Amino acid sequence: MTTTASTDPRPASAPDWLLTRDVTLCPCGCIGKRRKGSYLEKTLTGGADLLRQVMFSDDTAAQHGLLQRIDARVKIVTLFGLLLVGAFLHTIAALMVLYAATLVLAACSAVPVGFFVKRVWLFVPIFTGIVLIPATLSVVTDGEVIVTLWHWHGRAEGITRQGLMSALLVVARVASSISSVVLLTLTTPWTRLLASLRTLGVPRVFILIIGMAYRYLFLLLATITDMYQARKARTVGAEKHDKYARRFVFATAGAMIGKSMAMSEEVHQAMVARGYRGDAKVLAQPRPSRIDLLYALAVAVSGAALLVGEHVITR
């Protein structure tokens, strides 16, 4: 009996069935009918979604795209450069050009553009739009009223053109900035990103805390999933949102706090037993290659051209 070794050069990735959503749970409601689930199902679904997103990010970071070949330190430095460029731009058109550049980089890095756009714009309207809605009204930003909502002493009040343009400018700046950050996290493995941050001077304690939290977050998530799965297996009939359900949720939270405290103590003792003295070691970082320098130079020239071009056009 002979065995044949696998000749597939592609890196190991998450199975497709794990990354495919249930058609009845589409978040936008465009497919199927979304029914109201219990707190048990919502918790289990939330945990599965988090694991699915992490595995998808790891698969994307393992692709052979443009940004995956760039040194993580160079990507971090250029990210700060892009954030500064976005902060100094003062027109919506220039910020849209910067945002379009991130879409091009995502396409060149084997990141699904549709997924990338949805991941950015799902957060922008929620966290930015709610804050900026009052700024569009004439009671906050005086100017030309383009949408009348009410009258006060015979004067039309509502959304002003100046307030709306200011809100759109902030939304465009936030969208371009979040796109750059999301692109960095999708194309860089988490461990390499932390090691690069340490190389660039981020305090060692900060890196160590983030790394340990990221590592044991999934262990605690698996524990919570097991507890809720066991609760669901013991429940006969439909779950009720009564005082017993709330008591179970509070008891689960208390148990998890106690378990996490005990685990942190055990992990620290294990680290001390293995020689840990408060000085975490990181892998040596290779020197930036020619493609890294060319990428940094291209980002610097593009950012400078965008700033100068906007200044010349709006002068």
PDB file of C-alpha atoms in Angstrom, residues 77 118 167:
ATOM      1  CA  VAL A  77       4.729  53.365   9.220  1.00  0.00           C
ATOM      2  CA  LYS A 118     -19.127  46.267   3.870  1.00  0.00           C
ATOM      3  CA  ALA A 167     -20.688  65.985   8.084  1.00  0.00           C
TER       4      ALA A 167
END
